[in-house]
mmCIF file of C-alpha atoms in Angstrom:
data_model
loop_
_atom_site.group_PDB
_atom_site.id
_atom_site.type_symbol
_atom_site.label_atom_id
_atom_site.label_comp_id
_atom_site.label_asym_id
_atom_site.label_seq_id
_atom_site.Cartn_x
_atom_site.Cartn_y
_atom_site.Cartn_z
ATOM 1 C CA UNK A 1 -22.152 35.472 43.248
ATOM 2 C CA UNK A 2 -21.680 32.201 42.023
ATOM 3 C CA UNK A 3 -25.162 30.201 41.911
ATOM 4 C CA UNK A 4 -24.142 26.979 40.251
ATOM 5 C CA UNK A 5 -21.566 25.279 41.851
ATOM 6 C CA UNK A 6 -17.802 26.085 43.431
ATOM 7 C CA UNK A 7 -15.947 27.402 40.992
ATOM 8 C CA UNK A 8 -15.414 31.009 39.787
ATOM 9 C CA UNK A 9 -17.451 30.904 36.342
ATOM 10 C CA UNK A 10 -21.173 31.950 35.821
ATOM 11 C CA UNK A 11 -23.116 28.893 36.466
ATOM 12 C CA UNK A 12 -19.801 26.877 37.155
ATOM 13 C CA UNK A 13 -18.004 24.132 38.790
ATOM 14 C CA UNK A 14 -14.424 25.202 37.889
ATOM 15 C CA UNK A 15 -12.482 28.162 36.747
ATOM 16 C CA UNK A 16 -12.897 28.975 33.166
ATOM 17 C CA UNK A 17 -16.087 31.943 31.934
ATOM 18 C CA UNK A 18 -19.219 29.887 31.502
ATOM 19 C CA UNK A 19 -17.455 26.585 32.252
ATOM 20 C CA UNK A 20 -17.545 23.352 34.141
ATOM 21 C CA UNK A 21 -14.232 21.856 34.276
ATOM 22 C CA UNK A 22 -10.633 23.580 34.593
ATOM 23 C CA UNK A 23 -9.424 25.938 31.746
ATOM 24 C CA UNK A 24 -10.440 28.946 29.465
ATOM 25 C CA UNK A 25 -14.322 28.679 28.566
ATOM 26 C CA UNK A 26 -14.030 24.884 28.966
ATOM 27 C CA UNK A 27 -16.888 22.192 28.569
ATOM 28 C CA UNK A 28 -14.212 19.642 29.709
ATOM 29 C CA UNK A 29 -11.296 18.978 31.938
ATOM 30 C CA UNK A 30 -9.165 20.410 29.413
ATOM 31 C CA UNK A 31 -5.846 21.870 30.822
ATOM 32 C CA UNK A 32 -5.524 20.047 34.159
ATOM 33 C CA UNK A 33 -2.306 17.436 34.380
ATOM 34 C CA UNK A 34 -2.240 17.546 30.386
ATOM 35 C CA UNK A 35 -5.620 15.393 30.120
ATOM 36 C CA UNK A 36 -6.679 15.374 26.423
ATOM 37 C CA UNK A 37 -10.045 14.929 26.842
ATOM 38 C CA UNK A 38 -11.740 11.392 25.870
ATOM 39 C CA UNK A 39 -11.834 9.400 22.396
ATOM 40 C CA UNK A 40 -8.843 9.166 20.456
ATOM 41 C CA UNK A 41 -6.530 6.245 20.798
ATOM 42 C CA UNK A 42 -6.991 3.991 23.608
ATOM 43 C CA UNK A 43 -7.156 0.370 24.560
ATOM 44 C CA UNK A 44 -7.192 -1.345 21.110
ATOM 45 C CA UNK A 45 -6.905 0.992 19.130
ATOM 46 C CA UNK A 46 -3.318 1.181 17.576
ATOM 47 C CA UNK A 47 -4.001 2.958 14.231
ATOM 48 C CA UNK A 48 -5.680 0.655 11.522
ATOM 49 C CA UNK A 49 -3.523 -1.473 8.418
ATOM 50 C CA UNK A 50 -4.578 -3.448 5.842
ATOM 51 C CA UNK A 51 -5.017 -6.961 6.403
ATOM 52 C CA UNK A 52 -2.728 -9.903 5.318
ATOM 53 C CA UNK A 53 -2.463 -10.613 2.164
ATOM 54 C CA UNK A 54 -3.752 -13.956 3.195
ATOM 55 C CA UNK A 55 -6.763 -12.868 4.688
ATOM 56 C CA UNK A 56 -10.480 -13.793 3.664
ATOM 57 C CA UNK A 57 -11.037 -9.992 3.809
ATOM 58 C CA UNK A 58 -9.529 -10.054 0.310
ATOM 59 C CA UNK A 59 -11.242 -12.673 -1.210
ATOM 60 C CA UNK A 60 -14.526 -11.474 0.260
ATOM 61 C CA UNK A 61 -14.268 -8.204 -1.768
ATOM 62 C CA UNK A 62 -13.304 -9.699 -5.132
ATOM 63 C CA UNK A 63 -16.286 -11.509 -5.179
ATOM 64 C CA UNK A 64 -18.682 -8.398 -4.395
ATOM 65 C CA UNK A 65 -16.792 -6.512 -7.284
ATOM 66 C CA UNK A 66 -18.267 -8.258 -10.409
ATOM 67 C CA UNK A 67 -14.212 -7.731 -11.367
ATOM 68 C CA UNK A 68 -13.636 -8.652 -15.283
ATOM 69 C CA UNK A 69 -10.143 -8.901 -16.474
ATOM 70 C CA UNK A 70 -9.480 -7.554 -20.058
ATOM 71 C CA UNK A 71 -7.198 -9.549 -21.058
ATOM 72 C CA UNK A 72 -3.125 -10.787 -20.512
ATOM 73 C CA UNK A 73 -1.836 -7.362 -22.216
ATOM 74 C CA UNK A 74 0.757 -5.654 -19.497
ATOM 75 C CA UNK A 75 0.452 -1.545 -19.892
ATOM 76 C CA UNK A 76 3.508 0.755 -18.254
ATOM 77 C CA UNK A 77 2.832 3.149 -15.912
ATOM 78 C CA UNK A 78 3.524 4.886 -12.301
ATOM 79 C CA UNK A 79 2.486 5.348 -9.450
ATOM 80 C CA UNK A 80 1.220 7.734 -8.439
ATOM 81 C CA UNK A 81 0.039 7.229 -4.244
ATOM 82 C CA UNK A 82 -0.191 4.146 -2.253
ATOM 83 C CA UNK A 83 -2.197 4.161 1.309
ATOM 84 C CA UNK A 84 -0.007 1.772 3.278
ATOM 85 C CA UNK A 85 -2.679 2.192 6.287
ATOM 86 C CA UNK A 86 -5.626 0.516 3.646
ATOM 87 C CA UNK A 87 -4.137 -1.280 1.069
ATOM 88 C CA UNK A 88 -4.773 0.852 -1.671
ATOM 89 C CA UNK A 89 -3.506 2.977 -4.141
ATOM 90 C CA UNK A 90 -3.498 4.481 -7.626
ATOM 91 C CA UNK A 91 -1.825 4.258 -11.162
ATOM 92 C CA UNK A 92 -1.429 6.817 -13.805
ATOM 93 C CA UNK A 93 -0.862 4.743 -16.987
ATOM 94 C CA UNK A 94 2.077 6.400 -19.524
ATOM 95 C CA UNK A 95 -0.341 5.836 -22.513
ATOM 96 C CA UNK A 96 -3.766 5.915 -21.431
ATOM 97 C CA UNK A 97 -4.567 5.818 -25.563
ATOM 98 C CA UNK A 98 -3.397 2.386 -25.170
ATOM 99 C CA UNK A 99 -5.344 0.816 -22.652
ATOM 100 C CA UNK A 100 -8.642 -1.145 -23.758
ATOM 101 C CA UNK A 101 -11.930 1.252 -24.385
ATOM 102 C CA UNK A 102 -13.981 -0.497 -22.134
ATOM 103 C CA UNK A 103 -11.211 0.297 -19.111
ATOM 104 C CA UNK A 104 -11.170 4.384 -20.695
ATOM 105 C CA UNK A 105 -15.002 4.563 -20.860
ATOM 106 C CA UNK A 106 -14.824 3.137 -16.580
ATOM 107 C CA UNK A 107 -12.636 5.420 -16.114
ATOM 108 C CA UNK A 108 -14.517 8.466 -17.139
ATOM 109 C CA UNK A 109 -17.581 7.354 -15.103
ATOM 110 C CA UNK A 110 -15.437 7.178 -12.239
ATOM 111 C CA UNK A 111 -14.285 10.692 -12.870
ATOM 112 C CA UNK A 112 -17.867 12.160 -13.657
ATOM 113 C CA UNK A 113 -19.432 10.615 -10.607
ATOM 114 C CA UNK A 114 -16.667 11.588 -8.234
ATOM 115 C CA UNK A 115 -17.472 14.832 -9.715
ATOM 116 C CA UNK A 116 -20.841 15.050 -9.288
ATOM 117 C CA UNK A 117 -20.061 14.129 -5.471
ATOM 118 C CA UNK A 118 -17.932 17.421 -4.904
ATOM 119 C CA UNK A 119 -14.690 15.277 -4.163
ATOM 120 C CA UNK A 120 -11.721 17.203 -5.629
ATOM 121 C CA UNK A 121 -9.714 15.079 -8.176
ATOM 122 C CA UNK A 122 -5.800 15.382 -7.722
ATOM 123 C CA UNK A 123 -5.044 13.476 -10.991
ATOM 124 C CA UNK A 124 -7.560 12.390 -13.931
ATOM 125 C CA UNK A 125 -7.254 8.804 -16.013
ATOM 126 C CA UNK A 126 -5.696 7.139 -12.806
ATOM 127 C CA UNK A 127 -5.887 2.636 -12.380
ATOM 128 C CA UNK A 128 -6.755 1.837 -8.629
ATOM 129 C CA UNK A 129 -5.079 -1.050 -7.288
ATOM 130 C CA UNK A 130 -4.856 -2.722 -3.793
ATOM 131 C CA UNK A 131 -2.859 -4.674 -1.744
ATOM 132 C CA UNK A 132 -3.272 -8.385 -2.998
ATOM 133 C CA UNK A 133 -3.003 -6.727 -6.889
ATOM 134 C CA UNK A 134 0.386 -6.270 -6.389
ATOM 135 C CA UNK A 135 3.678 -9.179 -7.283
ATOM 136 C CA UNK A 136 4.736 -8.974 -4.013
ATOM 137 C CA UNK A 137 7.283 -12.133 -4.647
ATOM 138 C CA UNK A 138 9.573 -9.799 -6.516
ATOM 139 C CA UNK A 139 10.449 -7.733 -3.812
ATOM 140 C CA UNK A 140 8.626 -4.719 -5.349
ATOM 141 C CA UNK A 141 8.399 -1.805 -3.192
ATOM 142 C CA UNK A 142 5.342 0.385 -3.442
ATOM 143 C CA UNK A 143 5.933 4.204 -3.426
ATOM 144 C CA UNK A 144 5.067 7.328 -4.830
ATOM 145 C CA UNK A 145 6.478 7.928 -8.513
ATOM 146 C CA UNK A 146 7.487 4.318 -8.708
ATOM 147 C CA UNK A 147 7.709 2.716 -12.638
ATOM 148 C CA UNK A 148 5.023 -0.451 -12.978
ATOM 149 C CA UNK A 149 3.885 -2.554 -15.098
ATOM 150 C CA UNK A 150 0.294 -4.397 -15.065
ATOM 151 C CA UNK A 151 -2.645 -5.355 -16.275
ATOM 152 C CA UNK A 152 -6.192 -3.981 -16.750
ATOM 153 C CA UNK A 153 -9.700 -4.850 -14.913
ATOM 154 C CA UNK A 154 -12.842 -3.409 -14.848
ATOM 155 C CA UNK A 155 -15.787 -4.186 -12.334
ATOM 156 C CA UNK A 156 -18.339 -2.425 -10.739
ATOM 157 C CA UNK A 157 -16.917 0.787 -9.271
ATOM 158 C CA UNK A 158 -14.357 1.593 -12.202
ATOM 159 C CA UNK A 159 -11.102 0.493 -13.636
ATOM 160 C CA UNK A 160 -8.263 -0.535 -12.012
ATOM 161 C CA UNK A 161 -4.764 -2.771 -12.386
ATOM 162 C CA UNK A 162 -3.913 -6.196 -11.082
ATOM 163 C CA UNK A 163 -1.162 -8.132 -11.313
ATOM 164 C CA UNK A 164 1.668 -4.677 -10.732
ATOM 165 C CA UNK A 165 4.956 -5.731 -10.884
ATOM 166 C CA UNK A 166 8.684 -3.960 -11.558
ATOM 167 C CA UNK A 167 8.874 -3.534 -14.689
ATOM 168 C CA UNK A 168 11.330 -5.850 -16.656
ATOM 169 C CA UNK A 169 14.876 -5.104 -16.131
ATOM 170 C CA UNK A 170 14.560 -3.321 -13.027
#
């Protein structure tokens, strides 16, 4: 006999074993009229992008980074992701032996502590960039295996590239 409510589950208001709510072994209203339950998308919530280019967001975290440019020298290189959604994305450089020591020693701390956190590297000696680092006057589209050029910073967190641009002649 049913002791906990009207449906035909143990301890139940609905149909589903051990369940309150409408479907097999539910804990919600799973099932019924194709409802999907509650969080996800809803009012406001369109999927995130990165801000403007001309947005204080930008400027707000240069000035946290402690960023130091190493100089005007341009290095070659591709890319190798970009994260439309955040603004981000990485570089592998075509000569790594090239790029400034200080930039190679930031980038092995960067490796070393991502691998002391357990987070799986996809690709070693890569330049992060974001969104405002990038010539965007050029018409340079961003994409995966794409031929750059740029220049080398290091601050805080690592090393990374500013200033990525098509390379000459493109």
């Amino acid at each position: 006999q049913n002791k906990g409510g009207w449906g035909y589950g143990k301890d139940s208001w609905g149909y589903g074993k051990d369940s309150w709510g409408y479907g097999k072994g539910a804990w919600a209203y799973k099932g019924y009229d194709d409802f999907k339950g509650y969080g996800g998308k809803g009012k406001g919530k369109k999927g995130s992008r990165a801000p403007p280019l001309d947005s204080d967001f930008w400027t707000i975290k240069l000035d946290a980074e402690n960023r130091g440019e190493l100089g005007p020298q341009t290095y070659t290189g591709v890319i190798q992701n970009y994260n439309w959604n955040f603004g981000w994305g990485f570089i592998i450089p075509d000569n790594q032996e090239e790029l400034p020591q200080q930039a190679k020693d930031k980038m092995r701390e960067s490796m070393e502590a991502a691998a002391a956190e357990g987070k799986e590297l996809t690709a070693k000696n890569v330049l992060y960039f974001r969104k405002p680092d990038v010539n965007h006057t050029e018409g340079f589209k961003l994409g995966k295996d794409v031929a750059c050029t740029f220049c080398v910073y290091v601050d805080d967190k690592g090393a990374g590239a500013y200033d990525v641009s098509m390379p000459a002649g493109k």
